Amino acid sequence: MVITGERKLCMVPGPVEFDEKVLAAMATPSVSHMSPEFASVFGETIDIVRKLILAEKAQPFIVPGSSSLGWDMMVNLVEEGDEVLVLTTGYFGAHLSQCLEIYGAKVTQLTADIGYLPSNDKIKECVSETAYKLITVTHVDTSTGVLFDIQSLTEMVKSISPETLIVVDGVCSVGVEEIKFDQWNLDVMVTGSQKGLGTPPGLSIVIASQKALKVAQNRKTPIRSYYSNWTKWLPVMQAYEARQAAYFATPAVQLIYALHTSLIKILSQPLEERFKKHRDVAVEFRKDLKEWGLESVPKSESYSTHSMSALWLPEGIQVEDIIASLANKGVQIAGGVLKGYSSKYIRIGHMGISVMEDSRQHVVKVKEALYNSLKELGHHF
Ligand SMILES: *Cc1c(COP(=O)(O)O)cnc(C)c1O
């Protein structure tokens, strides 16, 4: 057992800090995954996932695995030689592109400069020239903190190419940024448990539109995966949603209890309030840090996420030193992950209970520690 008194506050952009009730749910004594008790909890969890991103008609898949398993599930949609456009605003877009290539996609990557979005005109040009089977977009790229306007993008893409599927990596946005899955006409949302959903790592959550399911059903070649195969998981998800157990591979029972606990809490207040609180905290946080001389990686606040901040370090301050200095003060933050720039910036998560519950003082603590560490390292304010 970890001694909680010496535990550091975890302010990296996922895993986030977990509510005590969620942690307690991880200690749920063993229960059969085929029992009516578990079927009822899993079924309700699937229902709530739908409510969270307003996806009444779409199909959630909740499967043991990290969020990256959601990328792998695109094996259901991609066939050899399929044209795919990947919109890249950082590390995660580039790596999703690798994943799709492994499954035979012919990927065109539109990569934005660091801290920018790809130009709308360029996207339009690409979509007009090629009939892409799917377009992938990282809602929030956790390597840069750039937030994509997925509503406008989808509207634009579908007005030119209505058959193109929109696949969104929402690993660092679901639960923090507003998403209206059905209304915005999205096709796939990929997320996971440990960021905006405030649950320990280990669950892949994918929501697929009926259109995406149909594309998978009508493909010409077999789905080249066993574990990621939607044909295997669909009856299981449908059964649990009907409060009946079914088996393909053992669900992560305790993680489902934890997710259920976290989602019930999240949905116990209006989602708009949750989104607004995350916006307010993020804007205020960056405003203060900017005054100290820390510039955001995203070039404009208008497309900066509210789930985390990526901040360039002032000249002369080393990333290892600032991370170690904060760790000494009991706070964990993350360094950069962009190739060639990883030592030049830091990343701080502000999601979930750390944002929603002022009394925990998490954001105050990280700010205080950051201020003192900068001072100790010789930064002039
Ligand atoms: C964290 C993250 C991932 C990967 O999630 P894992 O749980 O580590 O597999 C993918 N995309 C984005 C945008 C992320 O933030």
mmCIF file of C-alpha atoms and ligand atoms in Angstrom:
data_model
loop_
_atom_site.group_PDB
_atom_site.id
_atom_site.type_symbol
_atom_site.label_atom_id
_atom_site.label_comp_id
_atom_site.label_asym_id
_atom_site.label_seq_id
_atom_site.Cartn_x
_atom_site.Cartn_y
_atom_site.Cartn_z
ATOM 1 C CA MET A 1 0.000 0.000 0.000
ATOM 2 C CA VAL A 2 1.340 3.401 -0.933
ATOM 3 C CA ILE A 3 1.757 5.790 1.988
ATOM 4 C CA THR A 4 -0.690 8.491 0.995
ATOM 5 C CA GLY A 5 0.887 11.084 3.267
ATOM 6 C CA GLU A 6 3.983 11.156 1.068
ATOM 7 C CA ARG A 7 2.121 10.935 -2.177
ATOM 8 C CA LYS A 8 2.666 13.717 -4.688
ATOM 9 C CA LEU A 9 -0.218 15.599 -6.243
ATOM 10 C CA CYS A 10 -0.561 14.269 -9.808
ATOM 11 C CA MET A 11 -1.047 17.235 -12.138
ATOM 12 C CA VAL A 12 0.129 15.639 -15.377
ATOM 13 C CA PRO A 13 -2.307 15.616 -18.324
ATOM 14 C CA GLY A 14 -3.537 12.150 -17.368
ATOM 15 C CA PRO A 15 -3.700 10.111 -15.272
ATOM 16 C CA VAL A 16 -5.467 12.766 -13.207
ATOM 17 C CA GLU A 17 -6.291 12.832 -9.499
ATOM 18 C CA PHE A 18 -9.055 10.377 -8.592
ATOM 19 C CA ASP A 19 -11.974 10.899 -6.258
ATOM 20 C CA GLU A 20 -11.864 8.795 -3.078
ATOM 21 C CA LYS A 21 -15.171 7.115 -4.010
ATOM 22 C CA VAL A 22 -13.737 6.129 -7.391
ATOM 23 C CA LEU A 23 -10.665 4.639 -5.716
ATOM 24 C CA ALA A 24 -12.890 2.789 -3.262
ATOM 25 C CA ALA A 25 -14.811 1.307 -6.210
ATOM 26 C CA MET A 26 -11.506 -0.134 -7.469
ATOM 27 C CA ALA A 27 -11.528 -2.217 -4.279
ATOM 28 C CA THR A 28 -14.945 -3.746 -5.004
ATOM 29 C CA PRO A 29 -14.705 -7.401 -3.920
ATOM 30 C CA SER A 30 -14.721 -9.916 -6.724
ATOM 31 C CA VAL A 31 -18.002 -10.421 -8.507
ATOM 32 C CA SER A 32 -18.706 -12.585 -11.542
ATOM 33 C CA HIS A 33 -18.718 -10.656 -14.809
ATOM 34 C CA MET A 34 -21.732 -12.812 -15.729
ATOM 35 C CA SER A 35 -23.763 -11.845 -12.659
ATOM 36 C CA PRO A 36 -26.924 -9.705 -12.822
ATOM 37 C CA GLU A 37 -25.312 -7.295 -10.317
ATOM 38 C CA PHE A 38 -22.430 -6.559 -12.631
ATOM 39 C CA ALA A 39 -24.626 -6.533 -15.754
ATOM 40 C CA SER A 40 -26.703 -3.797 -14.178
ATOM 41 C CA VAL A 41 -23.665 -1.623 -13.355
ATOM 42 C CA PHE A 42 -22.045 -2.157 -16.768
ATOM 43 C CA GLY A 43 -25.332 -1.470 -18.549
ATOM 44 C CA GLU A 44 -25.838 1.766 -16.672
ATOM 45 C CA THR A 45 -22.250 2.782 -17.421
ATOM 46 C CA ILE A 46 -22.872 2.373 -21.152
ATOM 47 C CA ASP A 47 -26.050 4.478 -20.828
ATOM 48 C CA ILE A 48 -24.148 7.267 -19.077
ATOM 49 C CA VAL A 49 -21.337 7.300 -21.649
ATOM 50 C CA ARG A 50 -24.025 8.033 -24.241
ATOM 51 C CA LYS A 51 -25.369 10.923 -22.162
ATOM 52 C CA LEU A 52 -21.916 12.368 -21.609
ATOM 53 C CA ILE A 53 -21.267 13.092 -25.280
ATOM 54 C CA LEU A 54 -24.918 13.246 -26.399
ATOM 55 C CA ALA A 55 -24.699 10.122 -28.514
ATOM 56 C CA GLU A 56 -28.141 8.576 -28.136
ATOM 57 C CA LYS A 57 -28.048 6.741 -31.446
ATOM 58 C CA ALA A 58 -24.398 5.698 -31.453
ATOM 59 C CA GLN A 59 -22.813 2.558 -30.014
ATOM 60 C CA PRO A 60 -20.367 2.710 -27.113
ATOM 61 C CA PHE A 61 -17.686 0.030 -26.736
ATOM 62 C CA ILE A 62 -16.018 -0.152 -23.317
ATOM 63 C CA VAL A 63 -13.141 -2.585 -23.525
ATOM 64 C CA PRO A 64 -10.138 -3.349 -21.285
ATOM 65 C CA GLY A 65 -7.070 -1.617 -22.665
ATOM 66 C CA SER A 66 -5.520 1.840 -22.717
ATOM 67 C CA SER A 67 -7.028 4.604 -24.848
ATOM 68 C CA SER A 68 -4.705 3.657 -27.715
ATOM 69 C CA LEU A 69 -6.794 0.513 -28.181
ATOM 70 C CA GLY A 70 -9.391 2.889 -29.655
ATOM 71 C CA TRP A 71 -6.953 3.758 -32.445
ATOM 72 C CA ASP A 72 -6.447 0.050 -33.052
ATOM 73 C CA MET A 73 -10.201 -0.390 -33.372
ATOM 74 C CA MET A 74 -10.026 1.646 -36.567
ATOM 75 C CA VAL A 75 -8.962 -1.701 -38.056
ATOM 76 C CA ASN A 76 -12.737 -2.220 -38.308
ATOM 77 C CA LEU A 77 -13.071 0.676 -40.749
ATOM 78 C CA VAL A 78 -9.814 0.630 -42.682
ATOM 79 C CA GLU A 79 -9.150 -1.689 -45.601
ATOM 80 C CA GLU A 80 -5.965 -2.026 -47.619
ATOM 81 C CA GLY A 81 -5.441 1.059 -49.762
ATOM 82 C CA ASP A 82 -8.211 3.188 -48.223
ATOM 83 C CA GLU A 83 -7.549 6.914 -48.423
ATOM 84 C CA VAL A 84 -7.376 8.528 -44.992
ATOM 85 C CA LEU A 85 -6.668 12.136 -44.083
ATOM 86 C CA VAL A 86 -5.015 12.653 -40.701
ATOM 87 C CA LEU A 87 -5.112 16.169 -39.280
ATOM 88 C CA THR A 88 -2.115 16.480 -37.013
ATOM 89 C CA THR A 89 -1.628 19.102 -34.319
ATOM 90 C CA GLY A 90 1.066 17.228 -32.388
ATOM 91 C CA TYR A 91 2.465 13.899 -31.237
ATOM 92 C CA PHE A 92 -0.842 12.037 -31.013
ATOM 93 C CA GLY A 93 -1.990 12.786 -34.555
ATOM 94 C CA ALA A 94 1.349 11.607 -35.923
ATOM 95 C CA HIS A 95 1.143 8.353 -33.979
ATOM 96 C CA LEU A 96 -2.467 7.679 -34.926
ATOM 97 C CA SER A 97 -1.263 7.994 -38.497
ATOM 98 C CA GLN A 98 1.309 5.210 -37.875
ATOM 99 C CA CYS A 99 -1.430 3.012 -36.436
ATOM 100 C CA LEU A 100 -3.679 3.459 -39.480
ATOM 101 C CA GLU A 101 -0.795 2.733 -41.867
ATOM 102 C CA ILE A 102 -0.203 -0.589 -40.104
ATOM 103 C CA TYR A 103 -3.761 -1.543 -41.107
ATOM 104 C CA GLY A 104 -3.155 -0.652 -44.730
ATOM 105 C CA ALA A 105 -4.525 2.882 -44.933
ATOM 106 C CA LYS A 106 -3.056 5.232 -47.501
ATOM 107 C CA VAL A 107 -2.539 8.152 -45.161
ATOM 108 C CA THR A 108 -2.201 11.792 -46.129
ATOM 109 C CA GLN A 109 -1.097 13.753 -43.123
ATOM 110 C CA LEU A 110 -1.829 17.460 -42.857
ATOM 111 C CA THR A 111 0.504 18.643 -40.142
ATOM 112 C CA ALA A 112 0.158 22.047 -38.547
ATOM 113 C CA ASP A 113 3.162 24.009 -37.279
ATOM 114 C CA ILE A 114 3.683 23.686 -33.534
ATOM 115 C CA GLY A 115 0.983 25.600 -31.700
ATOM 116 C CA TYR A 116 -1.172 26.170 -34.787
ATOM 117 C CA LEU A 117 -4.130 24.492 -36.474
ATOM 118 C CA PRO A 118 -3.902 23.244 -40.066
ATOM 119 C CA SER A 119 -5.341 25.842 -42.437
ATOM 120 C CA ASN A 120 -9.002 25.483 -43.269
ATOM 121 C CA ASP A 121 -8.320 26.165 -46.940
ATOM 122 C CA LYS A 122 -5.801 23.326 -47.097
ATOM 123 C CA ILE A 123 -8.254 20.899 -45.493
ATOM 124 C CA LYS A 124 -10.947 22.014 -47.933
ATOM 125 C CA GLU A 125 -8.570 21.525 -50.838
ATOM 126 C CA CYS A 126 -7.681 17.992 -49.689
ATOM 127 C CA VAL A 127 -11.319 17.011 -49.153
ATOM 128 C CA SER A 128 -12.327 18.395 -52.558
ATOM 129 C CA GLU A 129 -9.571 16.507 -54.361
ATOM 130 C CA THR A 130 -9.813 13.088 -52.712
ATOM 131 C CA ALA A 131 -12.774 11.032 -51.527
ATOM 132 C CA TYR A 132 -11.395 10.061 -48.128
ATOM 133 C CA LYS A 133 -12.939 7.088 -46.400
ATOM 134 C CA LEU A 134 -12.135 8.728 -43.107
ATOM 135 C CA ILE A 135 -10.669 11.872 -41.664
ATOM 136 C CA THR A 136 -9.128 11.722 -38.236
ATOM 137 C CA VAL A 137 -8.726 14.686 -35.955
ATOM 138 C CA THR A 138 -7.260 15.020 -32.476
ATOM 139 C CA HIS A 139 -9.798 17.068 -30.511
ATOM 140 C CA VAL A 140 -7.114 18.052 -28.004
ATOM 141 C CA ASP A 141 -3.549 17.087 -28.819
ATOM 142 C CA THR A 142 -2.058 16.563 -25.385
ATOM 143 C CA SER A 143 1.442 17.264 -26.695
ATOM 144 C CA THR A 144 0.586 20.861 -27.642
ATOM 145 C CA GLY A 145 -2.733 21.689 -25.965
ATOM 146 C CA VAL A 146 -4.230 22.690 -29.324
ATOM 147 C CA LEU A 147 -8.035 22.360 -29.380
ATOM 148 C CA PHE A 148 -9.695 21.567 -32.703
ATOM 149 C CA ASP A 149 -13.148 22.934 -33.556
ATOM 150 C CA ILE A 150 -14.556 19.539 -34.520
ATOM 151 C CA GLN A 151 -18.061 20.862 -35.074
ATOM 152 C CA SER A 152 -17.042 23.287 -37.833
ATOM 153 C CA LEU A 153 -14.630 20.777 -39.320
ATOM 154 C CA THR A 154 -17.322 18.094 -39.581
ATOM 155 C CA GLU A 155 -19.798 20.532 -41.075
ATOM 156 C CA MET A 156 -17.292 21.595 -43.711
ATOM 157 C CA VAL A 157 -16.115 18.065 -44.554
ATOM 158 C CA LYS A 158 -19.621 16.611 -44.802
ATOM 159 C CA SER A 159 -20.855 19.472 -46.995
ATOM 160 C CA ILE A 160 -18.194 18.508 -49.549
ATOM 161 C CA SER A 161 -17.913 14.766 -48.951
ATOM 162 C CA PRO A 162 -20.951 13.401 -47.065
ATOM 163 C CA GLU A 163 -19.698 9.792 -47.076
ATOM 164 C CA THR A 164 -16.423 10.569 -45.323
ATOM 165 C CA LEU A 165 -16.349 9.346 -41.732
ATOM 166 C CA ILE A 166 -15.116 11.733 -39.023
ATOM 167 C CA VAL A 167 -12.976 9.975 -36.420
ATOM 168 C CA VAL A 168 -12.138 12.042 -33.351
ATOM 169 C CA ASP A 169 -9.416 11.295 -30.817
ATOM 170 C CA GLY A 170 -11.100 12.693 -27.724
ATOM 171 C CA VAL A 171 -8.812 11.065 -25.156
ATOM 172 C CA CYS A 172 -7.937 14.421 -23.614
ATOM 173 C CA SER A 173 -11.250 16.188 -24.264
ATOM 174 C CA VAL A 174 -14.180 13.947 -23.315
ATOM 175 C CA GLY A 175 -15.513 15.085 -19.954
ATOM 176 C CA VAL A 176 -13.883 18.518 -20.283
ATOM 177 C CA GLU A 177 -14.829 20.018 -23.651
ATOM 178 C CA GLU A 178 -18.367 20.147 -25.018
ATOM 179 C CA ILE A 179 -19.196 17.348 -27.459
ATOM 180 C CA LYS A 180 -22.537 16.822 -29.210
ATOM 181 C CA PHE A 181 -21.859 13.584 -31.025
ATOM 182 C CA ASP A 182 -25.210 13.088 -32.805
ATOM 183 C CA GLN A 183 -25.942 16.719 -33.516
ATOM 184 C CA TRP A 184 -22.461 17.416 -34.879
ATOM 185 C CA ASN A 185 -22.670 14.336 -37.095
ATOM 186 C CA LEU A 186 -19.516 12.685 -35.745
ATOM 187 C CA ASP A 187 -18.773 9.047 -36.552
ATOM 188 C CA VAL A 188 -16.228 7.811 -34.044
ATOM 189 C CA MET A 189 -15.072 9.164 -30.691
ATOM 190 C CA VAL A 190 -12.060 7.489 -29.119
ATOM 191 C CA THR A 191 -11.370 8.075 -25.441
ATOM 192 C CA GLY A 192 -10.155 6.411 -22.265
ATOM 193 C CA SER A 193 -10.698 6.323 -18.537
ATOM 194 C CA GLN A 194 -7.783 8.239 -17.002
ATOM 195 C CA LYS A 195 -8.129 11.822 -18.211
ATOM 196 C CA GLY A 196 -11.373 13.812 -18.293
ATOM 197 C CA LEU A 197 -13.319 10.843 -16.940
ATOM 198 C CA GLY A 198 -11.411 10.692 -13.669
ATOM 199 C CA THR A 199 -10.972 6.903 -13.517
ATOM 200 C CA PRO A 200 -7.720 4.921 -13.263
ATOM 201 C CA PRO A 201 -6.082 3.951 -16.574
ATOM 202 C CA GLY A 202 -7.103 0.725 -18.294
ATOM 203 C CA LEU A 203 -10.365 1.275 -20.139
ATOM 204 C CA SER A 204 -10.677 2.051 -23.824
ATOM 205 C CA ILE A 205 -13.954 3.801 -24.622
ATOM 206 C CA VAL A 206 -15.004 4.095 -28.241
ATOM 207 C CA ILE A 207 -18.327 5.439 -29.511
ATOM 208 C CA ALA A 208 -19.270 4.608 -33.099
ATOM 209 C CA SER A 209 -22.134 6.054 -35.148
ATOM 210 C CA GLN A 210 -24.591 3.687 -36.846
ATOM 211 C CA LYS A 211 -23.026 4.824 -40.111
ATOM 212 C CA ALA A 212 -19.557 3.771 -38.953
ATOM 213 C CA LEU A 213 -20.920 0.392 -37.843
ATOM 214 C CA LYS A 214 -22.477 -0.054 -41.268
ATOM 215 C CA VAL A 215 -19.178 0.742 -42.991
ATOM 216 C CA ALA A 216 -17.510 -1.924 -40.850
ATOM 217 C CA GLN A 217 -20.294 -4.397 -41.672
ATOM 218 C CA ASN A 218 -20.179 -3.796 -45.409
ATOM 219 C CA ARG A 219 -16.422 -3.979 -45.871
ATOM 220 C CA LYS A 220 -15.060 -6.224 -48.598
ATOM 221 C CA THR A 221 -12.199 -7.814 -46.697
ATOM 222 C CA PRO A 222 -12.161 -9.499 -43.257
ATOM 223 C CA ILE A 223 -11.344 -7.442 -40.155
ATOM 224 C CA ARG A 224 -7.708 -8.256 -39.437
ATOM 225 C CA SER A 225 -7.991 -8.313 -35.674
ATOM 226 C CA TYR A 226 -9.409 -10.660 -33.082
ATOM 227 C CA TYR A 227 -9.477 -8.553 -29.888
ATOM 228 C CA SER A 228 -10.324 -5.211 -31.559
ATOM 229 C CA ASN A 229 -13.050 -6.742 -33.701
ATOM 230 C CA TRP A 230 -16.379 -4.909 -33.346
ATOM 231 C CA THR A 231 -18.252 -8.007 -34.556
ATOM 232 C CA LYS A 232 -17.076 -9.743 -31.356
ATOM 233 C CA TRP A 233 -17.796 -6.829 -28.999
ATOM 234 C CA LEU A 234 -21.092 -5.518 -30.390
ATOM 235 C CA PRO A 235 -23.318 -8.351 -29.077
ATOM 236 C CA VAL A 236 -21.561 -8.089 -25.709
ATOM 237 C CA MET A 237 -22.216 -4.348 -25.422
ATOM 238 C CA GLN A 238 -25.831 -4.790 -26.565
ATOM 239 C CA ALA A 239 -26.388 -7.538 -24.003
ATOM 240 C CA TYR A 240 -24.986 -5.529 -21.088
ATOM 241 C CA GLU A 241 -26.974 -2.507 -22.147
ATOM 242 C CA ALA A 242 -30.076 -4.722 -21.912
ATOM 243 C CA ARG A 243 -28.802 -5.598 -18.397
ATOM 244 C CA GLN A 244 -27.784 -9.084 -19.435
ATOM 245 C CA ALA A 245 -24.327 -10.576 -19.275
ATOM 246 C CA ALA A 246 -22.468 -11.849 -22.334
ATOM 247 C CA TYR A 247 -18.924 -12.980 -22.879
ATOM 248 C CA PHE A 248 -16.201 -12.368 -25.413
ATOM 249 C CA ALA A 249 -13.296 -11.433 -23.145
ATOM 250 C CA THR A 250 -13.483 -10.660 -19.424
ATOM 251 C CA PRO A 251 -14.388 -7.030 -18.746
ATOM 252 C CA ALA A 252 -12.191 -5.037 -16.324
ATOM 253 C CA VAL A 253 -14.826 -5.474 -13.613
ATOM 254 C CA GLN A 254 -13.364 -3.184 -10.919
ATOM 255 C CA LEU A 255 -12.543 -0.488 -13.482
ATOM 256 C CA ILE A 256 -16.159 -0.564 -14.656
ATOM 257 C CA TYR A 257 -17.302 -0.022 -11.057
ATOM 258 C CA ALA A 258 -14.850 2.877 -10.817
ATOM 259 C CA LEU A 259 -15.966 4.417 -14.115
ATOM 260 C CA HIS A 260 -19.599 4.008 -13.102
ATOM 261 C CA THR A 261 -18.900 5.847 -9.832
ATOM 262 C CA SER A 262 -17.036 8.653 -11.577
ATOM 263 C CA LEU A 263 -19.619 9.098 -14.348
ATOM 264 C CA ILE A 264 -22.532 9.219 -11.895
ATOM 265 C CA LYS A 265 -20.734 12.016 -10.085
ATOM 266 C CA ILE A 266 -19.912 13.873 -13.318
ATOM 267 C CA LEU A 267 -23.524 13.657 -14.514
ATOM 268 C CA SER A 268 -24.908 14.697 -11.127
ATOM 269 C CA GLN A 269 -24.514 18.326 -12.174
ATOM 270 C CA PRO A 270 -25.300 19.979 -15.509
ATOM 271 C CA LEU A 271 -22.558 19.324 -18.062
ATOM 272 C CA GLU A 272 -22.558 22.985 -19.137
ATOM 273 C CA GLU A 273 -21.463 23.919 -15.620
ATOM 274 C CA ARG A 274 -18.657 21.401 -15.767
ATOM 275 C CA PHE A 275 -17.417 22.698 -19.128
ATOM 276 C CA LYS A 276 -17.656 26.312 -17.962
ATOM 277 C CA LYS A 277 -15.721 25.604 -14.774
ATOM 278 C CA HIS A 278 -12.924 23.948 -16.776
ATOM 279 C CA ARG A 279 -12.872 26.936 -19.158
ATOM 280 C CA ASP A 280 -12.754 29.494 -16.344
ATOM 281 C CA VAL A 281 -9.988 27.694 -14.448
ATOM 282 C CA ALA A 282 -7.850 27.165 -17.575
ATOM 283 C CA VAL A 283 -8.158 30.771 -18.749
ATOM 284 C CA GLU A 284 -7.326 32.168 -15.314
ATOM 285 C CA PHE A 285 -4.414 29.733 -14.876
ATOM 286 C CA ARG A 286 -2.775 30.714 -18.152
ATOM 287 C CA LYS A 287 -3.415 34.406 -17.618
ATOM 288 C CA ASP A 288 -1.350 34.334 -14.426
ATOM 289 C CA LEU A 289 1.392 32.183 -15.920
ATOM 290 C CA LYS A 290 1.657 34.509 -18.893
ATOM 291 C CA GLU A 291 2.244 37.392 -16.511
ATOM 292 C CA TRP A 292 5.144 35.411 -15.056
ATOM 293 C CA GLY A 293 6.613 35.083 -18.557
ATOM 294 C CA LEU A 294 5.401 31.586 -19.505
ATOM 295 C CA GLU A 295 3.947 31.563 -23.017
ATOM 296 C CA SER A 296 1.413 28.919 -24.056
ATOM 297 C CA VAL A 297 2.377 26.529 -26.840
ATOM 298 C CA PRO A 298 -0.942 27.154 -28.662
ATOM 299 C CA LYS A 299 -0.568 30.498 -30.411
ATOM 300 C CA SER A 300 -4.040 31.662 -29.453
ATOM 301 C CA GLU A 301 -6.198 31.220 -26.382
ATOM 302 C CA SER A 302 -9.135 30.799 -28.815
ATOM 303 C CA TYR A 303 -7.931 27.305 -29.684
ATOM 304 C CA SER A 304 -6.272 26.301 -26.412
ATOM 305 C CA THR A 305 -7.788 23.391 -24.563
ATOM 306 C CA HIS A 306 -9.248 23.731 -21.086
ATOM 307 C CA SER A 307 -8.048 20.301 -19.965
ATOM 308 C CA MET A 308 -4.336 21.132 -19.741
ATOM 309 C CA SER A 309 -1.691 23.743 -20.422
ATOM 310 C CA ALA A 310 1.494 23.387 -22.465
ATOM 311 C CA LEU A 311 3.930 26.185 -21.621
ATOM 312 C CA TRP A 312 7.289 27.157 -23.103
ATOM 313 C CA LEU A 313 9.995 27.378 -20.454
ATOM 314 C CA PRO A 314 11.801 30.690 -20.042
ATOM 315 C CA GLU A 315 15.329 30.816 -21.512
ATOM 316 C CA GLY A 316 17.871 29.094 -19.257
ATOM 317 C CA ILE A 317 15.457 26.912 -17.294
ATOM 318 C CA GLN A 318 15.897 23.184 -17.881
ATOM 319 C CA VAL A 319 12.886 20.911 -17.999
ATOM 320 C CA GLU A 320 14.451 18.257 -15.690
ATOM 321 C CA ASP A 321 15.235 20.946 -13.103
ATOM 322 C CA ILE A 322 11.757 22.418 -12.989
ATOM 323 C CA ILE A 323 10.091 18.980 -12.863
ATOM 324 C CA ALA A 324 12.433 17.888 -10.031
ATOM 325 C CA SER A 325 11.904 21.140 -8.165
ATOM 326 C CA LEU A 326 8.113 20.748 -8.295
ATOM 327 C CA ALA A 327 8.417 17.091 -7.279
ATOM 328 C CA ASN A 328 10.358 18.244 -4.202
ATOM 329 C CA LYS A 329 7.364 20.385 -3.370
ATOM 330 C CA GLY A 330 5.040 17.402 -3.761
ATOM 331 C CA VAL A 331 3.664 18.149 -7.223
ATOM 332 C CA GLN A 332 4.078 16.069 -10.380
ATOM 333 C CA ILE A 333 3.957 17.775 -13.763
ATOM 334 C CA ALA A 334 5.039 16.553 -17.202
ATOM 335 C CA GLY A 335 7.707 17.607 -19.668
ATOM 336 C CA GLY A 336 7.284 18.023 -23.399
ATOM 337 C CA VAL A 337 6.769 15.178 -25.849
ATOM 338 C CA LEU A 338 7.227 16.860 -29.208
ATOM 339 C CA LYS A 339 10.233 15.557 -31.108
ATOM 340 C CA GLY A 340 13.072 18.069 -30.897
ATOM 341 C CA TYR A 341 11.199 20.250 -28.388
ATOM 342 C CA SER A 342 10.613 17.935 -25.438
ATOM 343 C CA SER A 343 13.124 19.783 -23.230
ATOM 344 C CA LYS A 344 11.709 23.206 -24.032
ATOM 345 C CA TYR A 345 8.274 23.063 -22.453
ATOM 346 C CA ILE A 346 6.177 21.647 -19.658
ATOM 347 C CA ARG A 347 2.633 20.287 -19.515
ATOM 348 C CA ILE A 348 0.228 20.597 -16.632
ATOM 349 C CA GLY A 349 -3.146 18.869 -16.438
ATOM 350 C CA HIS A 350 -6.198 20.606 -14.993
ATOM 351 C CA MET A 351 -9.123 18.215 -15.247
ATOM 352 C CA GLY A 352 -11.804 16.616 -13.123
ATOM 353 C CA ILE A 353 -11.869 16.944 -9.355
ATOM 354 C CA SER A 354 -8.717 19.106 -9.421
ATOM 355 C CA VAL A 355 -10.794 21.728 -11.250
ATOM 356 C CA MET A 356 -14.329 21.041 -10.063
ATOM 357 C CA GLU A 357 -13.613 21.011 -6.329
ATOM 358 C CA ASP A 358 -11.963 24.250 -5.239
ATOM 359 C CA SER A 359 -11.642 22.987 -1.678
ATOM 360 C CA ARG A 360 -8.971 20.513 -2.791
ATOM 361 C CA GLN A 361 -6.742 23.469 -3.763
ATOM 362 C CA HIS A 362 -5.011 21.422 -6.471
ATOM 363 C CA VAL A 363 -4.700 24.252 -8.963
ATOM 364 C CA VAL A 364 -3.601 26.663 -6.238
ATOM 365 C CA LYS A 365 -0.935 24.145 -5.123
ATOM 366 C CA VAL A 366 0.504 23.585 -8.585
ATOM 367 C CA LYS A 367 0.606 27.327 -9.222
ATOM 368 C CA GLU A 368 2.320 28.057 -5.927
ATOM 369 C CA ALA A 369 4.878 25.290 -6.447
ATOM 370 C CA LEU A 370 5.541 26.472 -9.991
ATOM 371 C CA TYR A 371 6.058 30.064 -8.853
ATOM 372 C CA ASN A 372 8.500 29.061 -6.127
ATOM 373 C CA SER A 373 10.382 26.657 -8.389
ATOM 374 C CA LEU A 374 10.797 29.298 -11.092
ATOM 375 C CA LYS A 375 12.079 31.720 -8.459
ATOM 376 C CA GLU A 376 14.548 29.194 -7.079
ATOM 377 C CA LEU A 377 15.834 28.472 -10.577
ATOM 378 C CA GLY A 378 16.594 32.147 -11.067
ATOM 379 C CA HIS A 379 13.649 33.259 -13.174
ATOM 380 C CA HIS A 380 12.973 36.991 -13.111
ATOM 381 C CA PHE A 381 9.261 37.766 -12.917
HETATM 382 C C1 LIG B 1 -3.317 10.143 -23.641
HETATM 383 C C2 LIG B 1 -3.686 10.223 -25.067
HETATM 384 C C3 LIG B 1 -3.665 9.105 -25.916
HETATM 385 C C4 LIG B 1 -3.155 7.769 -25.491
HETATM 386 O O1 LIG B 1 -3.816 7.262 -24.408
HETATM 387 P P1 LIG B 1 -3.282 5.952 -23.659
HETATM 388 O O2 LIG B 1 -4.288 5.738 -22.593
HETATM 389 O O3 LIG B 1 -1.922 6.308 -23.154
HETATM 390 O O4 LIG B 1 -3.202 4.852 -24.634
HETATM 391 C C5 LIG B 1 -4.109 9.260 -27.219
HETATM 392 N N1 LIG B 1 -4.517 10.449 -27.667
HETATM 393 C C6 LIG B 1 -4.534 11.544 -26.890
HETATM 394 C C7 LIG B 1 -5.019 12.824 -27.452
HETATM 395 C C8 LIG B 1 -4.110 11.468 -25.571
HETATM 396 O O5 LIG B 1 -4.138 12.556 -24.802
#
